[in-house]
Short mmCIF file of C-alpha atoms in Angstrom, two decimals:
data_model
loop_
_atom_site.label_atom_id
_atom_site.label_comp_id
_atom_site.label_asym_id
_atom_site.label_seq_id
_atom_site.Cartn_x
_atom_site.Cartn_y
_atom_site.Cartn_z
CA UNK A 507 21.12 -46.12 15.90
CA UNK A 508 19.05 -44.84 18.74
CA UNK A 509 21.97 -42.89 20.31
CA UNK A 510 22.84 -41.36 17.02
CA UNK A 511 19.10 -40.17 16.49
CA UNK A 512 18.98 -38.76 20.14
CA UNK A 513 22.32 -37.02 19.60
CA UNK A 514 21.00 -35.38 16.33
CA UNK A 515 17.86 -34.43 18.25
CA UNK A 516 19.78 -32.81 21.07
CA UNK A 517 22.10 -30.88 18.72
CA UNK A 518 19.34 -29.78 16.33
CA UNK A 519 16.90 -28.91 19.13
CA UNK A 520 19.44 -27.01 21.07
CA UNK A 521 20.41 -25.01 18.07
CA UNK A 522 16.76 -24.51 17.29
CA UNK A 523 15.90 -23.41 20.87
CA UNK A 524 18.82 -20.88 20.79
CA UNK A 525 17.64 -19.49 17.43
CA UNK A 526 14.14 -19.32 18.66
CA UNK A 527 14.97 -17.44 21.81
CA UNK A 528 17.30 -15.09 19.99
CA UNK A 529 14.82 -14.50 17.10
CA UNK A 530 11.93 -13.89 19.62
CA UNK A 531 14.01 -11.28 21.42
CA UNK A 532 15.28 -9.62 18.29
CA UNK A 533 12.13 -9.61 16.29
CA UNK A 534 9.81 -8.57 19.08
CA UNK A 535 12.26 -5.73 20.22
CA UNK A 536 12.89 -4.62 16.71
CA UNK A 537 9.08 -4.32 15.64
CA UNK A 538 7.67 -3.31 18.88
CA UNK A 539 10.21 -0.58 19.55
CA UNK A 540 9.70 0.46 15.93
CA UNK A 541 5.87 0.69 16.68
CA UNK A 542 6.61 2.71 19.89
CA UNK A 543 9.01 4.99 17.89
CA UNK A 544 6.36 5.44 15.26
CA UNK A 545 3.67 6.31 17.94
CA UNK A 546 6.17 8.69 19.48
CA UNK A 547 6.82 10.38 16.13
CA UNK A 548 3.14 10.60 15.51
CA UNK A 549 2.66 12.17 19.00
CA UNK A 550 5.34 14.79 18.23
CA UNK A 551 3.87 15.49 14.83
CA UNK A 552 0.55 16.12 16.56
CA UNK A 553 2.03 18.62 18.92
CA UNK A 554 3.83 20.25 16.14
CA UNK A 555 0.58 20.71 14.27
CA UNK A 556 -1.13 22.01 17.39
CA UNK A 557 1.65 24.66 17.97
CA UNK A 558 1.65 25.64 14.27
CA UNK A 559 -2.13 25.80 14.10
CA UNK A 560 -2.26 27.92 17.16
CA UNK A 561 0.46 30.20 15.89
CA UNK A 562 -1.47 30.58 12.54
CA UNK A 563 -4.62 31.44 14.54
CA UNK A 564 -2.63 34.02 16.55
CA UNK A 565 -1.41 35.62 13.29
CA UNK A 566 -4.85 35.42 11.66
CA UNK A 567 -7.01 36.40 14.65
CA UNK A 568 -7.73 40.13 13.32
CA UNK A 569 -8.34 38.80 9.73
CA UNK A 570 -12.19 38.87 9.80
CA UNK A 571 -12.29 42.08 11.75
CA UNK A 572 -10.09 43.83 9.09
CA UNK A 573 -12.23 42.57 6.30
CA UNK A 574 -15.36 43.66 8.12
CA UNK A 575 -14.06 47.22 8.36
CA UNK A 576 -12.72 47.16 4.94
CA UNK A 577 -16.30 46.65 3.52
CA UNK A 578 -18.06 49.44 5.50
CA UNK A 579 -19.16 52.32 3.40
CA UNK A 580 -18.20 54.82 6.14
CA UNK A 581 -14.69 53.48 6.00
CA UNK A 582 -14.45 53.98 2.32
CA UNK A 583 -15.98 57.51 2.53
CA UNK A 584 -13.31 58.35 5.28
CA UNK A 585 -10.22 57.45 3.07
CA UNK A 586 -12.04 59.13 0.12
CA UNK A 587 -11.92 62.52 1.92
CA UNK A 588 -15.60 62.64 2.78
CA UNK A 589 -15.25 63.90 6.24
CA UNK A 590 -17.06 61.98 8.76
CA UNK A 591 -16.39 60.98 12.51
CA UNK A 592 -17.05 57.29 11.98
CA UNK A 593 -13.49 56.24 12.36
CA UNK A 594 -12.66 58.60 15.30
CA UNK A 595 -15.82 57.60 17.00
CA UNK A 596 -15.33 53.89 16.79
CA UNK A 597 -11.54 53.32 16.96
CA UNK A 598 -11.17 54.54 20.54
CA UNK A 599 -9.36 53.19 23.65
CA UNK A 600 -12.16 50.72 24.28
CA UNK A 601 -11.86 49.23 20.75
CA UNK A 602 -8.05 48.66 21.28
CA UNK A 603 -8.64 46.86 24.67
CA UNK A 604 -11.56 44.74 23.38
CA UNK A 605 -9.59 43.53 20.22
CA UNK A 606 -6.09 43.44 21.72
CA UNK A 607 -4.78 45.82 19.14
CA UNK A 608 -1.84 48.21 19.29
CA UNK A 609 -2.01 49.90 15.91
CA UNK A 610 -4.72 51.02 13.45
CA UNK A 611 -3.68 52.58 10.04
CA UNK A 612 -5.85 53.77 7.12
CA UNK A 613 -4.32 54.79 3.74
CA UNK A 614 -6.09 56.41 0.95
CA UNK A 615 -5.95 55.46 -2.73
CA UNK A 616 -2.62 57.07 -3.09
CA UNK A 617 -1.32 54.95 -0.11
CA UNK A 618 -1.04 58.05 2.08
CA UNK A 619 -2.03 57.78 5.67
CA UNK A 620 -5.32 59.37 6.54
CA UNK A 621 -5.58 57.82 10.10
CA UNK A 622 -2.78 56.58 12.32
CA UNK A 623 -3.35 55.59 16.05
CA UNK A 624 -1.31 53.63 18.49
CA UNK A 625 -2.54 52.39 22.01
CA UNK A 626 -0.93 50.11 24.55
CA UNK A 627 -4.03 48.07 25.70
CA UNK A 628 -1.90 46.53 28.60
CA UNK A 629 -0.88 49.87 29.99
CA UNK A 630 -3.98 51.86 28.91
CA UNK A 631 -2.03 54.66 27.27
CA UNK A 632 -1.61 55.89 23.78
CA UNK A 633 1.74 55.05 22.00
CA UNK A 634 3.33 56.23 18.78
CA UNK A 635 3.18 54.10 15.83
CA UNK A 636 6.67 53.30 14.43
CA UNK A 637 7.23 55.21 11.22
CA UNK A 638 9.06 52.20 9.74
CA UNK A 639 5.87 50.12 10.21
CA UNK A 640 3.80 52.76 8.52
CA UNK A 641 6.18 52.72 5.65
CA UNK A 642 6.58 48.95 5.33
CA UNK A 643 3.09 47.54 6.15
CA UNK A 644 1.39 49.14 3.03
CA UNK A 645 3.62 46.87 0.92
CA UNK A 646 1.68 43.95 2.01
CA UNK A 647 -2.00 44.45 1.22
CA UNK A 648 -4.68 41.72 1.65
CA UNK A 649 -2.67 39.46 3.90
CA UNK A 650 -1.65 38.61 7.46
CA UNK A 651 1.76 38.03 8.75
CA UNK A 652 4.62 39.32 10.96
CA UNK A 653 6.96 42.12 10.41
CA UNK A 654 10.22 42.93 11.94
CA UNK A 655 10.13 46.56 12.86
CA UNK A 656 13.29 47.84 14.74
CA UNK A 657 13.68 44.59 16.54
CA UNK A 658 10.04 44.32 17.51
CA UNK A 659 7.70 41.54 16.12
CA UNK A 660 4.42 43.11 14.92
CA UNK A 661 1.59 40.93 13.72
CA UNK A 662 -0.79 42.47 11.33
CA UNK A 663 -3.74 41.88 9.07
CA UNK A 664 -4.55 44.26 6.16
CA UNK A 665 -7.05 44.60 3.42
CA UNK A 666 -8.04 46.88 0.50
CA UNK A 667 -11.09 48.89 1.16
CA UNK A 668 -14.35 48.77 -0.85
CA UNK A 669 -17.98 49.44 -0.37
CA UNK A 670 -20.49 47.23 1.46
CA UNK A 671 -21.66 45.79 -1.87
CA UNK A 672 -18.26 45.14 -3.13
CA UNK A 673 -19.08 46.89 -6.37
CA UNK A 674 -16.39 49.49 -6.28
CA UNK A 675 -12.67 48.86 -7.04
CA UNK A 676 -10.82 48.16 -3.91
CA UNK A 677 -8.36 51.03 -3.08
CA UNK A 678 -6.47 52.38 -0.08
CA UNK A 679 -5.69 50.02 2.82
CA UNK A 680 -6.73 49.42 6.41
CA UNK A 681 -4.35 47.70 8.87
CA UNK A 682 -4.98 46.21 12.39
CA UNK A 683 -1.76 45.20 14.18
CA UNK A 684 -0.31 44.36 17.59
CA UNK A 685 3.16 43.62 19.13
CA UNK A 686 3.99 39.93 19.50
CA UNK A 687 5.54 39.77 23.10
CA UNK A 688 6.24 37.24 25.73
CA UNK A 689 2.62 37.42 26.87
CA UNK A 690 1.62 35.96 23.51
CA UNK A 691 4.18 33.18 24.00
CA UNK A 692 2.87 32.52 27.49
CA UNK A 693 -0.68 32.37 26.25
CA UNK A 694 0.35 29.78 23.60
CA UNK A 695 1.99 27.71 26.30
CA UNK A 696 -1.15 27.80 28.55
CA UNK A 697 -3.55 26.96 25.67
CA UNK A 698 -1.26 24.10 24.38
CA UNK A 699 -0.28 22.92 27.82
CA UNK A 700 3.44 23.09 26.64
CA UNK A 701 6.42 24.95 27.90
CA UNK A 702 7.10 27.20 24.81
CA UNK A 703 10.08 29.82 24.63
CA UNK A 704 10.53 32.06 21.66
CA UNK A 705 13.64 33.48 19.88
CA UNK A 706 13.59 36.22 17.28
CA UNK A 707 16.97 35.84 15.47
CA UNK A 708 17.61 32.93 13.14
CA UNK A 709 21.28 33.14 13.15
CA UNK A 710 21.32 31.29 16.42
CA UNK A 711 19.45 28.52 14.52
CA UNK A 712 21.03 28.19 11.27
CA UNK A 713 19.45 24.72 10.60
CA UNK A 714 16.06 26.37 10.78
CA UNK A 715 16.77 28.05 7.40
CA UNK A 716 16.49 24.71 5.78
CA UNK A 717 12.84 24.16 6.77
CA UNK A 718 10.05 25.34 8.84
CA UNK A 719 10.32 22.62 11.53
CA UNK A 720 13.34 20.98 13.13
CA UNK A 721 13.41 18.18 15.54
CA UNK A 722 16.27 17.29 17.94
CA UNK A 723 15.42 13.71 19.14
CA UNK A 724 17.12 13.03 22.51
CA UNK A 725 16.77 9.94 24.68
CA UNK A 726 14.41 11.60 27.27
CA UNK A 727 12.69 14.20 25.19
CA UNK A 728 12.53 15.75 21.65
CA UNK A 729 13.35 19.30 21.30
CA UNK A 730 11.12 20.99 18.47
CA UNK A 731 11.69 24.33 16.95
CA UNK A 732 9.15 25.91 14.60
CA UNK A 733 9.91 28.99 12.53
CA UNK A 734 7.50 31.76 11.67
CA UNK A 735 9.45 34.00 9.24
CA UNK A 736 9.15 37.67 9.08
CA UNK A 737 7.68 39.03 5.75
CA UNK A 738 10.36 41.78 5.43
CA UNK A 739 13.53 39.91 6.38
CA UNK A 740 15.31 36.68 6.66
CA UNK A 741 14.78 36.41 10.41
CA UNK A 742 11.69 35.17 12.20
CA UNK A 743 10.13 34.06 15.37
CA UNK A 744 11.40 30.62 16.61
CA UNK A 745 9.17 28.77 18.95
CA UNK A 746 11.08 26.17 20.93
CA UNK A 747 9.28 23.43 23.13
CA UNK A 748 10.11 19.97 24.31
CA UNK A 749 7.93 16.71 23.99
CA UNK A 750 8.74 13.93 26.49
CA UNK A 751 9.52 10.54 24.83
CA UNK A 752 7.23 8.81 27.45
CA UNK A 753 5.89 6.34 24.88
CA UNK A 754 9.28 4.98 24.08
CA UNK A 755 10.52 4.92 27.51
CA UNK A 756 7.56 3.26 29.19
CA UNK A 757 7.05 0.89 26.18
CA UNK A 758 10.77 -0.27 26.26
CA UNK A 759 10.57 -1.13 29.95
CA UNK A 760 7.28 -3.03 29.45
CA UNK A 761 8.76 -4.76 26.56
CA UNK A 762 11.88 -5.98 28.39
CA UNK A 763 9.55 -7.51 31.04
CA UNK A 764 7.46 -9.17 28.40
CA UNK A 765 10.52 -10.48 26.61
CA UNK A 766 12.02 -12.17 29.77
CA UNK A 767 8.71 -13.90 30.57
CA UNK A 768 8.54 -15.01 26.99
CA UNK A 769 12.11 -16.50 27.05
CA UNK A 770 11.27 -18.27 30.30
CA UNK A 771 8.12 -19.76 28.84
CA UNK A 772 9.88 -20.86 25.66
CA UNK A 773 12.74 -22.60 27.79
CA UNK A 774 10.22 -24.54 29.75
CA UNK A 775 8.19 -25.54 26.64
CA UNK A 776 11.49 -26.51 24.93
CA UNK A 777 12.40 -28.97 27.66
CA UNK A 778 8.91 -30.52 27.48
CA UNK A 779 9.18 -30.94 23.77
CA UNK A 780 12.73 -32.33 24.00
CA UNK A 781 11.51 -35.18 26.38
CA UNK A 782 8.68 -35.92 24.05
CA UNK A 783 10.92 -35.96 20.98
CA UNK A 784 13.28 -38.57 22.72
CA UNK A 785 10.48 -40.78 23.25
CA UNK A 786 9.30 -40.51 19.69
CA UNK A 787 12.83 -41.43 18.66
CA UNK A 788 12.53 -44.80 20.16
CA UNK A 789 9.55 -45.54 18.18
CA UNK A 790 11.14 -44.26 14.92
CA UNK A 791 13.87 -46.86 15.42
CA UNK A 792 11.56 -49.66 15.07
CA UNK A 793 9.91 -48.14 11.97
CA UNK A 794 13.47 -47.48 10.48
CA UNK A 795 14.27 -51.16 10.81
CA UNK A 796 11.28 -52.22 9.10
CA UNK A 797 11.96 -49.83 6.27
CA UNK A 798 15.40 -51.22 6.00
CA UNK A 799 13.94 -54.63 5.56
CA UNK A 800 11.74 -53.44 2.74
CA UNK A 801 14.55 -51.84 1.05
CA UNK A 802 16.93 -54.84 1.49
CA UNK A 803 14.15 -57.31 0.22
CA UNK A 804 13.11 -55.29 -2.70
CA UNK A 805 9.67 -56.67 -2.11
CA UNK A 806 6.77 -54.26 -2.58
CA UNK A 807 4.33 -56.73 -0.82
CA UNK A 808 6.29 -56.47 2.47
CA UNK A 809 4.45 -54.26 5.00
CA UNK A 810 5.52 -52.44 8.25
CA UNK A 811 4.31 -54.10 11.45
CA UNK A 812 2.12 -51.66 13.12
CA UNK A 813 1.00 -51.81 16.87
CA UNK A 814 -0.63 -49.04 18.83
CA UNK A 815 -2.53 -46.09 17.82
CA UNK A 816 -0.20 -42.99 18.29
CA UNK A 817 1.50 -40.77 15.84
CA UNK A 818 4.28 -43.20 15.04
CA UNK A 819 1.74 -45.81 14.52
CA UNK A 820 -0.18 -43.70 12.07
CA UNK A 821 3.13 -43.07 10.34
CA UNK A 822 3.52 -46.86 9.90
CA UNK A 823 -0.05 -46.95 8.58
CA UNK A 824 0.81 -44.18 6.12
CA UNK A 825 3.91 -46.14 5.03
CA UNK A 826 1.81 -49.19 4.33
CA UNK A 827 -0.84 -47.12 2.56
CA UNK A 828 1.88 -45.47 0.41
CA UNK A 829 3.22 -48.93 -0.59
CA UNK A 830 -0.41 -49.94 -1.53
CA UNK A 831 -0.64 -46.90 -3.56
CA UNK A 832 2.58 -47.40 -5.15
CA UNK A 833 1.47 -50.91 -6.30
CA UNK A 834 -1.82 -49.50 -7.58
CA UNK A 835 -0.02 -46.68 -9.39
CA UNK A 836 2.49 -48.99 -11.14
CA UNK A 837 -0.36 -51.15 -12.36
CA UNK A 838 -2.24 -48.08 -13.60
CA UNK A 839 0.93 -46.61 -15.34
CA UNK A 840 1.39 -49.99 -17.14
CA UNK A 841 -2.17 -50.22 -18.30
CA UNK A 842 -2.64 -46.50 -19.24
CA UNK A 843 -0.32 -44.14 -20.85
CA UNK A 844 -1.15 -40.51 -20.40
CA UNK A 845 0.60 -39.00 -23.60
CA UNK A 846 -0.47 -39.41 -27.32
CA UNK A 847 2.55 -40.96 -28.88
CA UNK A 848 2.22 -39.13 -32.10
CA UNK A 849 1.75 -35.48 -30.95
CA UNK A 850 3.02 -35.54 -27.34
CA UNK A 851 -0.26 -34.03 -26.20
CA UNK A 852 -2.37 -35.67 -23.45
CA UNK A 853 -4.37 -38.53 -24.62
CA UNK A 854 -8.17 -38.49 -24.24
CA UNK A 855 -8.39 -40.09 -20.88
CA UNK A 856 -5.64 -38.04 -19.42
CA UNK A 857 -6.99 -34.79 -20.88
CA UNK A 858 -10.56 -35.35 -19.47
CA UNK A 859 -9.08 -36.16 -16.15
CA UNK A 860 -7.23 -33.01 -16.16
CA UNK A 861 -10.27 -31.05 -17.34
CA UNK A 862 -12.33 -32.68 -14.48
CA UNK A 863 -9.73 -31.69 -11.85
CA UNK A 864 -9.57 -28.14 -13.29
CA UNK A 865 -13.41 -27.89 -13.20
CA UNK A 866 -13.35 -28.95 -9.57
CA UNK A 867 -10.93 -26.13 -8.72
CA UNK A 868 -12.93 -23.65 -10.72
CA UNK A 869 -16.11 -24.57 -8.76
CA UNK A 870 -14.27 -24.00 -5.52
CA UNK A 871 -12.53 -20.82 -6.49
CA UNK A 872 -14.72 -19.24 -9.10
CA UNK A 873 -11.60 -18.78 -11.52
CA UNK A 874 -12.06 -18.41 -15.24
CA UNK A 875 -11.86 -21.30 -17.52
CA UNK A 876 -12.15 -21.70 -21.22
CA UNK A 877 -11.92 -24.54 -23.63
CA UNK A 878 -11.44 -24.75 -27.37
CA UNK A 879 -12.58 -27.84 -29.38
CA UNK A 880 -10.24 -27.97 -32.29
CA UNK A 881 -10.63 -29.98 -35.50
CA UNK A 882 -8.08 -30.31 -38.30
CA UNK A 883 -9.72 -29.55 -41.74
CA UNK A 884 -9.35 -31.79 -44.67
CA UNK A 885 -7.27 -34.33 -42.76
CA UNK A 886 -8.87 -37.26 -44.64
CA UNK A 887 -8.11 -35.51 -48.07
CA UNK A 888 -4.54 -35.28 -47.04
CA UNK A 889 -4.26 -38.92 -45.95
CA UNK A 890 -6.01 -39.96 -49.27
CA UNK A 891 -4.02 -37.76 -51.59
CA UNK A 892 -0.52 -37.67 -49.95
CA UNK A 893 -0.49 -40.62 -47.60
CA UNK A 894 -0.89 -41.16 -43.98
CA UNK A 895 2.70 -40.05 -43.24
CA UNK A 896 1.64 -36.66 -44.57
CA UNK A 897 -1.47 -36.84 -42.55
CA UNK A 898 0.59 -37.55 -39.46
CA UNK A 899 2.76 -34.61 -40.19
CA UNK A 900 -0.20 -32.48 -40.67
CA UNK A 901 -1.44 -33.41 -37.21
CA UNK A 902 1.92 -32.74 -35.63
CA UNK A 903 2.38 -29.46 -37.43
CA UNK A 904 -1.05 -28.26 -35.95
CA UNK A 905 -0.16 -29.29 -32.49
CA UNK A 906 3.19 -27.73 -32.70
CA UNK A 907 1.68 -24.39 -33.75
CA UNK A 908 -0.70 -24.69 -30.89
CA UNK A 909 2.06 -25.48 -28.45
CA UNK A 910 4.08 -22.46 -29.84
CA UNK A 911 1.23 -19.98 -28.90
CA UNK A 912 -0.64 -21.29 -25.94
CA UNK A 913 0.26 -19.83 -22.48
CA UNK A 914 2.22 -21.47 -19.79
CA UNK A 915 -0.06 -23.76 -17.92
CA UNK A 916 -2.60 -24.24 -20.76
CA UNK A 917 -3.18 -27.79 -21.83
CA UNK A 918 -3.61 -29.76 -25.08
CA UNK A 919 -5.26 -33.31 -25.37
CA UNK A 920 -5.93 -35.38 -28.34
CA UNK A 921 -9.44 -36.58 -28.22
CA UNK A 922 -9.15 -38.80 -31.22
CA UNK A 923 -8.21 -38.68 -34.82
CA UNK A 924 -8.24 -34.99 -35.96
CA UNK A 925 -9.98 -33.85 -32.70
CA UNK A 926 -8.21 -31.81 -30.07
CA UNK A 927 -9.13 -30.06 -26.93
CA UNK A 928 -7.18 -26.99 -25.63
CA UNK A 929 -7.82 -26.16 -22.04
CA UNK A 930 -7.27 -22.53 -20.93
CA UNK A 931 -6.87 -22.11 -17.25
CA UNK A 932 -7.55 -18.73 -15.67
CA UNK A 933 -8.62 -17.41 -19.09
CA UNK A 934 -11.67 -15.70 -20.51
CA UNK A 935 -13.04 -16.39 -23.88
CA UNK A 936 -11.74 -13.14 -25.40
CA UNK A 937 -8.20 -13.93 -24.35
CA UNK A 938 -8.52 -17.60 -25.59
CA UNK A 939 -9.69 -16.41 -29.01
CA UNK A 940 -6.55 -14.28 -29.26
CA UNK A 941 -4.27 -17.38 -28.72
CA UNK A 942 -6.36 -19.14 -31.50
CA UNK A 943 -5.68 -16.14 -33.85
CA UNK A 944 -2.02 -16.56 -33.15
CA UNK A 945 -2.14 -20.26 -33.93
CA UNK A 946 -3.96 -19.65 -37.13
CA UNK A 947 -1.61 -16.82 -37.99
CA UNK A 948 1.37 -19.31 -37.66
CA UNK A 949 -0.36 -21.91 -39.78
CA UNK A 950 -0.95 -19.20 -42.49
CA UNK A 951 2.71 -18.41 -42.46
CA UNK A 952 3.59 -21.96 -42.97
CA UNK A 953 1.06 -22.13 -45.81
CA UNK A 954 2.52 -19.08 -47.53
CA UNK A 955 6.02 -20.42 -47.10
CA UNK A 956 4.94 -23.60 -49.05
CA UNK A 957 6.38 -26.02 -46.41
CA UNK A 958 3.70 -28.59 -46.96
CA UNK A 959 2.03 -29.85 -50.16
CA UNK A 960 -1.43 -29.12 -48.56
CA UNK A 961 -3.05 -26.13 -47.00
CA UNK A 962 -3.13 -26.15 -43.03
CA UNK A 963 -6.34 -24.82 -41.27
CA UNK A 964 -8.60 -25.64 -38.36
CA UNK A 965 -12.06 -25.42 -37.23
CA UNK A 966 -12.63 -24.32 -33.73
CA UNK A 967 -15.33 -23.87 -30.99
CA UNK A 968 -14.28 -21.75 -28.05
CA UNK A 969 -16.65 -21.95 -24.85
CA UNK A 970 -16.24 -20.37 -21.49
CA UNK A 971 -17.10 -22.57 -18.56
CA UNK A 972 -20.40 -21.71 -16.77
CA UNK A 973 -21.38 -22.59 -13.29
CA UNK A 974 -22.21 -26.13 -12.54
CA UNK A 975 -21.76 -27.26 -16.11
CA UNK A 976 -20.78 -31.12 -16.34
CA UNK A 977 -17.57 -31.92 -18.19
CA UNK A 978 -19.42 -33.90 -20.98
CA UNK A 979 -21.74 -30.99 -21.61
CA UNK A 980 -18.96 -28.46 -21.53
CA UNK A 981 -17.01 -30.48 -24.30
CA UNK A 982 -20.18 -31.06 -26.32
CA UNK A 983 -21.03 -27.38 -26.38
CA UNK A 984 -17.53 -26.60 -27.59
CA UNK A 985 -17.99 -29.46 -30.19
CA UNK A 986 -21.21 -27.84 -31.56
CA UNK A 987 -19.46 -24.52 -31.79
CA UNK A 988 -16.62 -26.18 -33.83
CA UNK A 989 -19.26 -27.69 -36.08
CA UNK A 990 -20.67 -24.24 -36.77
CA UNK A 991 -17.22 -23.03 -37.65
CA UNK A 992 -16.53 -26.11 -39.85
CA UNK A 993 -19.75 -25.38 -41.84
CA UNK A 994 -18.62 -21.90 -42.54
CA UNK A 995 -15.27 -23.20 -43.64
CA UNK A 996 -16.95 -25.78 -46.06
CA UNK A 997 -19.16 -23.05 -47.34
CA UNK A 998 -16.37 -20.70 -48.15
CA UNK A 999 -14.45 -23.68 -49.80
CA UNK A 1000 -17.38 -24.38 -52.24
#
């Protein structure tokens, strides 16, 4: 017998240890690497947001300036034909240099140019404003964006022109623009501390047409491409940069070291536990022999011989205690039945025990509890007029109506005669009242069908449990509520 137990322990523990090691590696690797992967994706997303935000700032950098000029009275006077030197005086070489602007254009209300000037602030020389830009940009008022003009990317901000008070209808247009070049890409790289390159033709990046951002996730790094589309064509500026997958790589190496150490510790611990289990097996053999004796003798008074004070000894004490409880339980089962023979409901003793137990649980958890004290109306009259068999049928019919409508987990007990108690666990008074309405509705249907020679009805008292209320007080309060309801019934009957 001992060999058999040891063999089972060896096989089961060996399988268990293998599964434990495998599960430890698999689960830790899966969840940890998923976490690293998530952190890496979040890091990439943050880098994308940084690049996207900085690119938007680049496009919008002259927005406030153009708005400021658009609401100067002098600017409106200028495009309205009122000759002044305000524009020529202020839009000079120094202005282009300070604001990093290449082109300034003003249009009158008929969208005809009244001022056009170009300046290369890097070379400090005047340049010609492309005619295509002059013709195209006026179609994009009150916005900022990038236009494709003869293969060049021109970033602009435009605004309709009004007076300083904003009272006149905006008309005409003012445009500030500059050429987006590799210098701007290098500035983005410097500001964001990323190695960013740019392309200006989407046909080399067909996948980009499907969305603004594309990520090519490789083992060592992720290549990210962000599209900033031109307003006047299907092409756009493609910003390309790489984000190193340092989190996944370093995390994976650290994880493998941790897993190897964990496996080693599990194996050592497993050996220790295996030795302990074999020692326990020897003690279990003696306990098994004693249990076999109890089984063969069919004698409930026989007890296991217990020596020592370890876990196996405690198991022996537990077996003896269990046998004592079995004897006590059998005695109680003989002396007390828990079910009412007539109705199948709990009897008074069992019902109140159940209620006490539920109240104890409610006091610990704060769960809702409601009871209904139910009394069958005119039962004595039915007994006197139609006999006790009819009275018993009346009782059973009422209980059946209750059983048909209470919720799963609710309890019914017969307190005696025509009095019953329905226990609604996890239930407030309003919901319990709805259940009683369904019960009375079913009884009304039976009355209308003429199934019985008498009319079925009940009086009820519904009470929710209040903190620290004793069981007897709880039932008594429901009983009083029932008597109020019965008084109403008798009053109506008269």
